[in-house]
PDB file of C-alpha atoms and ligand atoms in Angstrom:
ATOM      1  CA  UNK A 166      91.785  -3.229 -35.980  1.00  0.00           C
ATOM      2  CA  UNK A 167      93.360  -4.452 -39.253  1.00  0.00           C
ATOM      3  CA  UNK A 168      92.195  -7.887 -40.260  1.00  0.00           C
ATOM      4  CA  UNK A 169      94.209 -10.303 -42.393  1.00  0.00           C
ATOM      5  CA  UNK A 170      93.704 -13.761 -43.898  1.00  0.00           C
ATOM      6  CA  UNK A 171      96.301 -16.402 -44.676  1.00  0.00           C
ATOM      7  CA  UNK A 172      96.752 -20.145 -45.091  1.00  0.00           C
ATOM      8  CA  UNK A 173      98.574 -21.515 -42.044  1.00  0.00           C
ATOM      9  CA  UNK A 174      99.956 -24.736 -40.564  1.00  0.00           C
ATOM     10  CA  UNK A 175      99.413 -25.256 -36.844  1.00  0.00           C
ATOM     11  CA  UNK A 176     102.834 -25.705 -35.175  1.00  0.00           C
ATOM     12  CA  UNK A 177     101.967 -25.776 -31.478  1.00  0.00           C
ATOM     13  CA  UNK A 178      99.123 -25.061 -29.091  1.00  0.00           C
ATOM     14  CA  UNK A 179      99.047 -24.247 -25.395  1.00  0.00           C
ATOM     15  CA  UNK A 180      96.038 -23.940 -23.134  1.00  0.00           C
ATOM     16  CA  UNK A 181      95.843 -20.476 -21.637  1.00  0.00           C
ATOM     17  CA  UNK A 182      93.693 -20.005 -18.561  1.00  0.00           C
ATOM     18  CA  UNK A 183      90.323 -21.689 -18.409  1.00  0.00           C
ATOM     19  CA  UNK A 184      89.015 -20.728 -21.809  1.00  0.00           C
ATOM     20  CA  UNK A 185      91.642 -19.666 -24.289  1.00  0.00           C
ATOM     21  CA  UNK A 186      94.317 -21.354 -26.375  1.00  0.00           C
ATOM     22  CA  UNK A 187      97.567 -19.798 -27.571  1.00  0.00           C
ATOM     23  CA  UNK A 188      98.559 -21.112 -30.957  1.00  0.00           C
ATOM     24  CA  UNK A 189     101.728 -20.750 -32.990  1.00  0.00           C
ATOM     25  CA  UNK A 190     101.143 -20.963 -36.730  1.00  0.00           C
ATOM     26  CA  UNK A 191     103.458 -21.119 -39.682  1.00  0.00           C
ATOM     27  CA  UNK A 192     101.492 -18.796 -41.942  1.00  0.00           C
ATOM     28  CA  UNK A 193     102.114 -18.425 -45.646  1.00  0.00           C
ATOM     29  CA  UNK A 194     101.776 -14.657 -45.782  1.00  0.00           C
ATOM     30  CA  UNK A 195     103.264 -13.605 -42.436  1.00  0.00           C
ATOM     31  CA  UNK A 196     105.693 -16.362 -41.482  1.00  0.00           C
ATOM     32  CA  UNK A 197     105.594 -17.553 -37.887  1.00  0.00           C
ATOM     33  CA  UNK A 198     102.826 -16.018 -35.863  1.00  0.00           C
ATOM     34  CA  UNK A 199     101.439 -16.635 -32.385  1.00  0.00           C
ATOM     35  CA  UNK A 200      97.730 -15.925 -31.933  1.00  0.00           C
ATOM     36  CA  UNK A 201      95.228 -16.219 -29.150  1.00  0.00           C
ATOM     37  CA  UNK A 202      92.065 -18.211 -29.848  1.00  0.00           C
ATOM     38  CA  UNK A 203      89.510 -17.004 -27.327  1.00  0.00           C
ATOM     39  CA  UNK A 204      87.084 -19.521 -25.838  1.00  0.00           C
ATOM     40  CA  UNK A 205      88.662 -22.251 -27.983  1.00  0.00           C
ATOM     41  CA  UNK A 206      89.313 -24.477 -24.974  1.00  0.00           C
ATOM     42  CA  UNK A 207      85.878 -24.618 -23.405  1.00  0.00           C
ATOM     43  CA  UNK A 208      83.697 -24.416 -26.469  1.00  0.00           C
ATOM     44  CA  UNK A 209      84.444 -26.793 -29.331  1.00  0.00           C
ATOM     45  CA  UNK A 210      81.673 -24.988 -31.200  1.00  0.00           C
ATOM     46  CA  UNK A 211      83.705 -21.786 -31.295  1.00  0.00           C
ATOM     47  CA  UNK A 212      86.215 -23.229 -33.803  1.00  0.00           C
ATOM     48  CA  UNK A 213      84.532 -26.551 -34.532  1.00  0.00           C
ATOM     49  CA  UNK A 214      87.388 -28.564 -32.983  1.00  0.00           C
ATOM     50  CA  UNK A 215      89.654 -27.917 -35.981  1.00  0.00           C
ATOM     51  CA  UNK A 216      92.579 -26.305 -34.147  1.00  0.00           C
ATOM     52  CA  UNK A 217      94.640 -29.495 -34.223  1.00  0.00           C
ATOM     53  CA  UNK A 218      98.408 -29.935 -34.595  1.00  0.00           C
ATOM     54  CA  UNK A 219      99.768 -29.972 -38.162  1.00  0.00           C
ATOM     55  CA  UNK A 220      96.424 -29.211 -39.815  1.00  0.00           C
ATOM     56  CA  UNK A 221      96.289 -26.563 -42.527  1.00  0.00           C
ATOM     57  CA  UNK A 222      93.752 -23.812 -42.019  1.00  0.00           C
ATOM     58  CA  UNK A 223      92.671 -20.608 -43.692  1.00  0.00           C
ATOM     59  CA  UNK A 224      92.822 -18.018 -40.924  1.00  0.00           C
ATOM     60  CA  UNK A 225      91.118 -14.739 -40.357  1.00  0.00           C
ATOM     61  CA  UNK A 226      92.861 -12.780 -37.602  1.00  0.00           C
ATOM     62  CA  UNK A 227      93.366  -9.221 -36.459  1.00  0.00           C
ATOM     63  CA  UNK A 228      96.664  -7.677 -35.522  1.00  0.00           C
ATOM     64  CA  UNK A 229      95.639  -6.897 -31.949  1.00  0.00           C
ATOM     65  CA  UNK A 230      95.575  -3.682 -29.989  1.00  0.00           C
ATOM     66  CA  UNK A 231      98.924  -2.062 -29.339  1.00  0.00           C
ATOM     67  CA  UNK A 232     101.310  -4.725 -28.113  1.00  0.00           C
ATOM     68  CA  UNK A 233      98.565  -7.313 -27.603  1.00  0.00           C
ATOM     69  CA  UNK A 234      98.709 -10.708 -29.222  1.00  0.00           C
ATOM     70  CA  UNK A 235      96.799 -11.005 -32.527  1.00  0.00           C
ATOM     71  CA  UNK A 236      93.408 -12.622 -32.106  1.00  0.00           C
ATOM     72  CA  UNK A 237      92.152 -15.527 -34.181  1.00  0.00           C
ATOM     73  CA  UNK A 238      88.721 -14.581 -35.526  1.00  0.00           C
ATOM     74  CA  UNK A 239      87.833 -17.466 -37.807  1.00  0.00           C
ATOM     75  CA  UNK A 240      89.455 -20.625 -39.115  1.00  0.00           C
ATOM     76  CA  UNK A 241      88.450 -22.876 -42.000  1.00  0.00           C
ATOM     77  CA  UNK A 242      89.954 -26.354 -42.249  1.00  0.00           C
ATOM     78  CA  UNK A 243      91.819 -26.994 -45.524  1.00  0.00           C
ATOM     79  CA  UNK A 244      93.805 -30.176 -44.750  1.00  0.00           C
ATOM     80  CA  UNK A 245      93.135 -32.090 -41.523  1.00  0.00           C
ATOM     81  CA  UNK A 246      96.117 -34.491 -41.887  1.00  0.00           C
ATOM     82  CA  UNK A 247      94.381 -36.700 -39.342  1.00  0.00           C
ATOM     83  CA  UNK A 248      96.465 -39.647 -40.608  1.00  0.00           C
ATOM     84  CA  UNK A 249      99.442 -38.075 -38.854  1.00  0.00           C
ATOM     85  CA  UNK A 250      97.801 -37.574 -35.467  1.00  0.00           C
ATOM     86  CA  UNK A 251      96.348 -41.098 -35.532  1.00  0.00           C
ATOM     87  CA  UNK A 252      99.864 -42.572 -35.499  1.00  0.00           C
ATOM     88  CA  UNK A 253     102.330 -42.155 -32.693  1.00  0.00           C
ATOM     89  CA  UNK A 254     105.419 -42.386 -34.876  1.00  0.00           C
ATOM     90  CA  UNK A 255     104.123 -40.028 -37.558  1.00  0.00           C
ATOM     91  CA  UNK A 256     103.222 -37.524 -34.852  1.00  0.00           C
ATOM     92  CA  UNK A 257     106.777 -37.763 -33.492  1.00  0.00           C
ATOM     93  CA  UNK A 258     108.292 -36.964 -36.901  1.00  0.00           C
ATOM     94  CA  UNK A 259     105.909 -34.080 -37.579  1.00  0.00           C
ATOM     95  CA  UNK A 260     106.555 -32.691 -34.081  1.00  0.00           C
ATOM     96  CA  UNK A 261     110.286 -32.738 -34.739  1.00  0.00           C
ATOM     97  CA  UNK A 262     109.933 -30.844 -38.045  1.00  0.00           C
ATOM     98  CA  UNK A 263     107.523 -28.356 -36.458  1.00  0.00           C
ATOM     99  CA  UNK A 264     109.987 -27.719 -33.625  1.00  0.00           C
ATOM    100  CA  UNK A 265     112.884 -27.128 -36.045  1.00  0.00           C
ATOM    101  CA  UNK A 266     110.755 -24.531 -37.823  1.00  0.00           C
ATOM    102  CA  UNK A 267     109.668 -22.975 -34.547  1.00  0.00           C
ATOM    103  CA  UNK A 268     113.253 -22.717 -33.262  1.00  0.00           C
ATOM    104  CA  UNK A 269     114.679 -21.245 -36.451  1.00  0.00           C
ATOM    105  CA  UNK A 270     111.931 -18.932 -37.724  1.00  0.00           C
ATOM    106  CA  UNK A 271     111.382 -15.371 -36.624  1.00  0.00           C
ATOM    107  CA  UNK A 272     107.925 -13.888 -36.254  1.00  0.00           C
ATOM    108  CA  UNK A 273     106.472 -12.017 -39.214  1.00  0.00           C
ATOM    109  CA  UNK A 274     109.178 -13.146 -41.601  1.00  0.00           C
ATOM    110  CA  UNK A 275     107.714 -14.792 -44.662  1.00  0.00           C
ATOM    111  CA  UNK A 276     109.279 -18.101 -45.830  1.00  0.00           C
ATOM    112  CA  UNK A 277     107.293 -19.370 -48.820  1.00  0.00           C
ATOM    113  CA  UNK A 278     109.634 -22.173 -49.882  1.00  0.00           C
ATOM    114  CA  UNK A 279     109.868 -23.582 -46.372  1.00  0.00           C
ATOM    115  CA  UNK A 280     106.079 -23.350 -46.039  1.00  0.00           C
ATOM    116  CA  UNK A 281     105.529 -25.419 -49.197  1.00  0.00           C
ATOM    117  CA  UNK A 282     108.223 -27.906 -48.172  1.00  0.00           C
ATOM    118  CA  UNK A 283     106.559 -28.437 -44.784  1.00  0.00           C
ATOM    119  CA  UNK A 284     103.140 -28.775 -46.411  1.00  0.00           C
ATOM    120  CA  UNK A 285     104.591 -31.326 -48.829  1.00  0.00           C
ATOM    121  CA  UNK A 286     106.243 -33.571 -46.218  1.00  0.00           C
ATOM    122  CA  UNK A 287     103.149 -33.442 -43.985  1.00  0.00           C
ATOM    123  CA  UNK A 288     100.972 -34.461 -46.919  1.00  0.00           C
ATOM    124  CA  UNK A 289     103.283 -37.382 -47.791  1.00  0.00           C
ATOM    125  CA  UNK A 290     103.465 -38.406 -44.132  1.00  0.00           C
ATOM    126  CA  UNK A 291      99.673 -38.301 -43.876  1.00  0.00           C
ATOM    127  CA  UNK A 292      99.105 -40.429 -46.991  1.00  0.00           C
ATOM    128  CA  UNK A 293     101.877 -42.873 -46.069  1.00  0.00           C
ATOM    129  CA  UNK A 294     103.205 -43.011 -49.637  1.00  0.00           C
ATOM    130  CA  UNK A 295     106.764 -42.212 -48.623  1.00  0.00           C
ATOM    131  CA  UNK A 296     108.520 -43.682 -45.589  1.00  0.00           C
ATOM    132  CA  UNK A 297     108.907 -41.539 -42.476  1.00  0.00           C
ATOM    133  CA  UNK A 298     112.691 -41.952 -42.443  1.00  0.00           C
ATOM    134  CA  UNK A 299     113.077 -40.830 -46.084  1.00  0.00           C
ATOM    135  CA  UNK A 300     110.816 -37.811 -45.514  1.00  0.00           C
ATOM    136  CA  UNK A 301     112.865 -36.932 -42.451  1.00  0.00           C
ATOM    137  CA  UNK A 302     116.040 -36.847 -44.559  1.00  0.00           C
ATOM    138  CA  UNK A 303     114.357 -34.844 -47.324  1.00  0.00           C
ATOM    139  CA  UNK A 304     112.914 -32.308 -44.901  1.00  0.00           C
ATOM    140  CA  UNK A 305     116.134 -31.783 -42.945  1.00  0.00           C
ATOM    141  CA  UNK A 306     118.359 -31.433 -46.028  1.00  0.00           C
ATOM    142  CA  UNK A 307     116.078 -28.821 -47.559  1.00  0.00           C
ATOM    143  CA  UNK A 308     115.403 -27.096 -44.260  1.00  0.00           C
ATOM    144  CA  UNK A 309     119.182 -26.725 -43.764  1.00  0.00           C
ATOM    145  CA  UNK A 310     119.469 -25.412 -47.308  1.00  0.00           C
ATOM    146  CA  UNK A 311     116.680 -22.847 -46.895  1.00  0.00           C
ATOM    147  CA  UNK A 312     117.887 -21.736 -43.466  1.00  0.00           C
ATOM    148  CA  UNK A 313     121.438 -21.122 -44.690  1.00  0.00           C
ATOM    149  CA  UNK A 314     123.027 -24.055 -42.856  1.00  0.00           C
ATOM    150  CA  UNK A 315     123.391 -26.473 -45.763  1.00  0.00           C
ATOM    151  CA  UNK A 316     126.240 -28.951 -45.171  1.00  0.00           C
ATOM    152  CA  UNK A 317     129.107 -28.662 -47.676  1.00  0.00           C
ATOM    153  CA  UNK A 318     129.219 -32.122 -49.211  1.00  0.00           C
ATOM    154  CA  UNK A 319     130.795 -31.511 -52.617  1.00  0.00           C
ATOM    155  CA  UNK A 320     134.367 -30.719 -51.590  1.00  0.00           C
ATOM    156  CA  UNK A 321     136.723 -30.645 -48.602  1.00  0.00           C
ATOM    157  CA  UNK A 322     135.810 -27.763 -46.292  1.00  0.00           C
ATOM    158  CA  UNK A 323     139.499 -26.918 -45.777  1.00  0.00           C
ATOM    159  CA  UNK A 324     141.459 -27.536 -48.998  1.00  0.00           C
ATOM    160  CA  UNK A 325     138.506 -27.742 -51.436  1.00  0.00           C
ATOM    161  CA  UNK A 326     139.534 -31.108 -52.891  1.00  0.00           C
ATOM    162  CA  UNK A 327     136.450 -32.483 -54.615  1.00  0.00           C
ATOM    163  CA  UNK A 328     134.529 -35.480 -53.314  1.00  0.00           C
ATOM    164  CA  UNK A 329     135.287 -37.333 -56.572  1.00  0.00           C
ATOM    165  CA  UNK A 330     139.012 -37.050 -55.858  1.00  0.00           C
ATOM    166  CA  UNK A 331     138.858 -38.438 -52.319  1.00  0.00           C
ATOM    167  CA  UNK A 332     140.127 -41.996 -51.919  1.00  0.00           C
ATOM    168  CA  UNK A 333     138.728 -43.110 -48.534  1.00  0.00           C
ATOM    169  CA  UNK A 334     135.676 -45.408 -48.365  1.00  0.00           C
ATOM    170  CA  UNK A 335     134.294 -43.351 -45.461  1.00  0.00           C
ATOM    171  CA  UNK A 336     134.394 -39.578 -45.514  1.00  0.00           C
ATOM    172  CA  UNK A 337     134.700 -37.600 -42.290  1.00  0.00           C
ATOM    173  CA  UNK A 338     132.217 -34.816 -41.709  1.00  0.00           C
ATOM    174  CA  UNK A 339     133.226 -32.000 -39.400  1.00  0.00           C
ATOM    175  CA  UNK A 340     130.252 -30.465 -37.561  1.00  0.00           C
ATOM    176  CA  UNK A 341     131.999 -27.234 -36.651  1.00  0.00           C
ATOM    177  CA  UNK A 342     133.195 -26.563 -40.199  1.00  0.00           C
ATOM    178  CA  UNK A 343     129.834 -27.655 -41.564  1.00  0.00           C
ATOM    179  CA  UNK A 344     131.132 -30.012 -44.212  1.00  0.00           C
ATOM    180  CA  UNK A 345     133.233 -32.949 -45.330  1.00  0.00           C
ATOM    181  CA  UNK A 346     137.018 -33.231 -45.050  1.00  0.00           C
ATOM    182  CA  UNK A 347     139.454 -35.089 -47.306  1.00  0.00           C
ATOM    183  CA  UNK A 348     141.827 -37.755 -45.909  1.00  0.00           C
ATOM    184  CA  UNK A 349     144.682 -35.275 -45.462  1.00  0.00           C
ATOM    185  CA  UNK A 350     142.577 -32.694 -43.644  1.00  0.00           C
ATOM    186  CA  UNK A 351     140.494 -35.098 -41.543  1.00  0.00           C
ATOM    187  CA  UNK A 352     143.372 -35.531 -39.036  1.00  0.00           C
ATOM    188  CA  UNK A 353     142.614 -31.992 -37.948  1.00  0.00           C
ATOM    189  CA  UNK A 354     139.019 -32.789 -36.992  1.00  0.00           C
ATOM    190  CA  UNK A 355     137.636 -34.022 -33.689  1.00  0.00           C
ATOM    191  CA  UNK A 356     134.408 -35.093 -35.416  1.00  0.00           C
ATOM    192  CA  UNK A 357     133.459 -38.734 -35.345  1.00  0.00           C
ATOM    193  CA  UNK A 358     130.706 -38.582 -37.960  1.00  0.00           C
ATOM    194  CA  UNK A 359     131.646 -40.513 -41.052  1.00  0.00           C
ATOM    195  CA  UNK A 360     129.593 -41.076 -44.180  1.00  0.00           C
ATOM    196  CA  UNK A 361     130.016 -43.468 -47.084  1.00  0.00           C
ATOM    197  CA  UNK A 362     130.566 -41.770 -50.443  1.00  0.00           C
ATOM    198  CA  UNK A 363     127.286 -43.280 -51.715  1.00  0.00           C
ATOM    199  CA  UNK A 364     125.387 -41.763 -48.771  1.00  0.00           C
ATOM    200  CA  UNK A 365     126.793 -38.314 -49.557  1.00  0.00           C
ATOM    201  CA  UNK A 366     125.701 -38.655 -53.186  1.00  0.00           C
ATOM    202  CA  UNK A 367     122.177 -39.579 -52.119  1.00  0.00           C
ATOM    203  CA  UNK A 368     122.036 -36.571 -49.797  1.00  0.00           C
ATOM    204  CA  UNK A 369     123.102 -34.317 -52.676  1.00  0.00           C
ATOM    205  CA  UNK A 370     120.289 -35.722 -54.833  1.00  0.00           C
ATOM    206  CA  UNK A 371     117.592 -34.735 -52.331  1.00  0.00           C
ATOM    207  CA  UNK A 372     119.150 -31.390 -51.362  1.00  0.00           C
ATOM    208  CA  UNK A 373     117.534 -29.396 -54.170  1.00  0.00           C
ATOM    209  CA  UNK A 374     115.723 -29.755 -57.500  1.00  0.00           C
ATOM    210  CA  UNK A 375     112.371 -31.389 -58.184  1.00  0.00           C
ATOM    211  CA  UNK A 376     110.573 -32.128 -54.913  1.00  0.00           C
ATOM    212  CA  UNK A 377     108.413 -34.982 -56.250  1.00  0.00           C
ATOM    213  CA  UNK A 378     111.469 -36.747 -57.683  1.00  0.00           C
ATOM    214  CA  UNK A 379     113.418 -36.280 -54.439  1.00  0.00           C
ATOM    215  CA  UNK A 380     110.472 -37.741 -52.495  1.00  0.00           C
ATOM    216  CA  UNK A 381     110.634 -40.954 -54.557  1.00  0.00           C
ATOM    217  CA  UNK A 382     114.341 -41.391 -53.812  1.00  0.00           C
ATOM    218  CA  UNK A 383     115.092 -44.868 -52.436  1.00  0.00           C
ATOM    219  CA  UNK A 384     117.823 -44.981 -49.807  1.00  0.00           C
ATOM    220  CA  UNK A 385     119.768 -48.146 -49.035  1.00  0.00           C
ATOM    221  CA  UNK A 386     119.384 -49.250 -45.378  1.00  0.00           C
ATOM    222  CA  UNK A 387     122.937 -48.156 -44.536  1.00  0.00           C
ATOM    223  CA  UNK A 388     122.511 -44.771 -46.269  1.00  0.00           C
ATOM    224  CA  UNK A 389     119.253 -44.279 -44.377  1.00  0.00           C
ATOM    225  CA  UNK A 390     120.903 -44.993 -41.043  1.00  0.00           C
ATOM    226  CA  UNK A 391     123.990 -42.851 -41.705  1.00  0.00           C
ATOM    227  CA  UNK A 392     121.955 -39.935 -43.075  1.00  0.00           C
ATOM    228  CA  UNK A 393     119.519 -39.990 -40.172  1.00  0.00           C
ATOM    229  CA  UNK A 394     122.278 -39.902 -37.571  1.00  0.00           C
ATOM    230  CA  UNK A 395     124.282 -37.250 -39.407  1.00  0.00           C
ATOM    231  CA  UNK A 396     121.352 -34.898 -40.172  1.00  0.00           C
ATOM    232  CA  UNK A 397     119.898 -34.987 -36.673  1.00  0.00           C
ATOM    233  CA  UNK A 398     123.326 -34.196 -35.164  1.00  0.00           C
ATOM    234  CA  UNK A 399     124.110 -31.552 -37.773  1.00  0.00           C
ATOM    235  CA  UNK A 400     120.748 -29.804 -37.489  1.00  0.00           C
ATOM    236  CA  UNK A 401     120.889 -29.614 -33.681  1.00  0.00           C
ATOM    237  CA  UNK A 402     124.470 -28.353 -33.822  1.00  0.00           C
ATOM    238  CA  UNK A 403     123.694 -25.541 -36.242  1.00  0.00           C
ATOM    239  CA  UNK A 404     120.497 -24.485 -34.512  1.00  0.00           C
ATOM    240  CA  UNK A 405     122.477 -24.296 -31.284  1.00  0.00           C
ATOM    241  CA  UNK A 406     120.131 -26.574 -29.359  1.00  0.00           C
ATOM    242  CA  UNK A 407     118.724 -30.064 -29.438  1.00  0.00           C
ATOM    243  CA  UNK A 408     114.962 -30.026 -30.029  1.00  0.00           C
ATOM    244  CA  UNK A 409     113.057 -31.695 -27.190  1.00  0.00           C
ATOM    245  CA  UNK A 410     110.992 -33.629 -29.716  1.00  0.00           C
ATOM    246  CA  UNK A 411     114.161 -35.240 -31.109  1.00  0.00           C
ATOM    247  CA  UNK A 412     114.718 -37.098 -27.848  1.00  0.00           C
ATOM    248  CA  UNK A 413     111.159 -38.380 -28.000  1.00  0.00           C
ATOM    249  CA  UNK A 414     111.492 -39.336 -31.667  1.00  0.00           C
ATOM    250  CA  UNK A 415     114.648 -41.321 -30.924  1.00  0.00           C
ATOM    251  CA  UNK A 416     112.998 -43.106 -28.022  1.00  0.00           C
ATOM    252  CA  UNK A 417     110.039 -44.350 -30.016  1.00  0.00           C
ATOM    253  CA  UNK A 418     112.178 -45.213 -33.037  1.00  0.00           C
ATOM    254  CA  UNK A 419     114.224 -47.452 -30.735  1.00  0.00           C
TER     255      UNK A 419
HETATM  256 ZN1   ZN B 177     141.178 -31.268 -47.502  1.00  0.00          ZN
END
């Protein structure tokens, strides 16, 4: 059976029967991939207890017989990110990002940029250098961008009037149209999401460009609150479902 190796981030794990574990990885070389890790449940010696959520591993796996699930042969721990799993709130954020990836990605479809983005936000979350809320905004904006759902924030989605030429203090964002609307066009929207002009500018700064610079971006408290609400609604709307982990994240955030 063909064997392959790849770096991979552990997205979710499910016990399977008495001995085995079924694991979904975001792999660098093969995109999303679900593997079976035999005897991983009973024997911690088999994989040395390293098959933990959000950790980065170097995998050796085979492609399985016929239609069978690929089998995990070996795994070497590259980044444990144990700082995430030790904190309830950090785990909630990482679970939300992992679920967005899991919902959107197709199996065996490589997504290098998204892989490095996820690795980056997990690393920052683990070290605690950036705040969870700011990382959540950064991840969602870039995830939307990479998945082809980026909100149109530069000009009115209907008449194309530019943001700079809009007079209102609060700009209406229409979920269905996927972008902002000017004062004249906003009467035709049922959306109740509104964003201050300054918030929109901050979102545009983190949307693309240098990742390290975007990570150091300081949001004002009101921009943080508006962006969080808007991005979580927008992302769920465009994925066509609300991630279960979002409900949990909102509960613990209070
Ligand atoms: Zn307009």
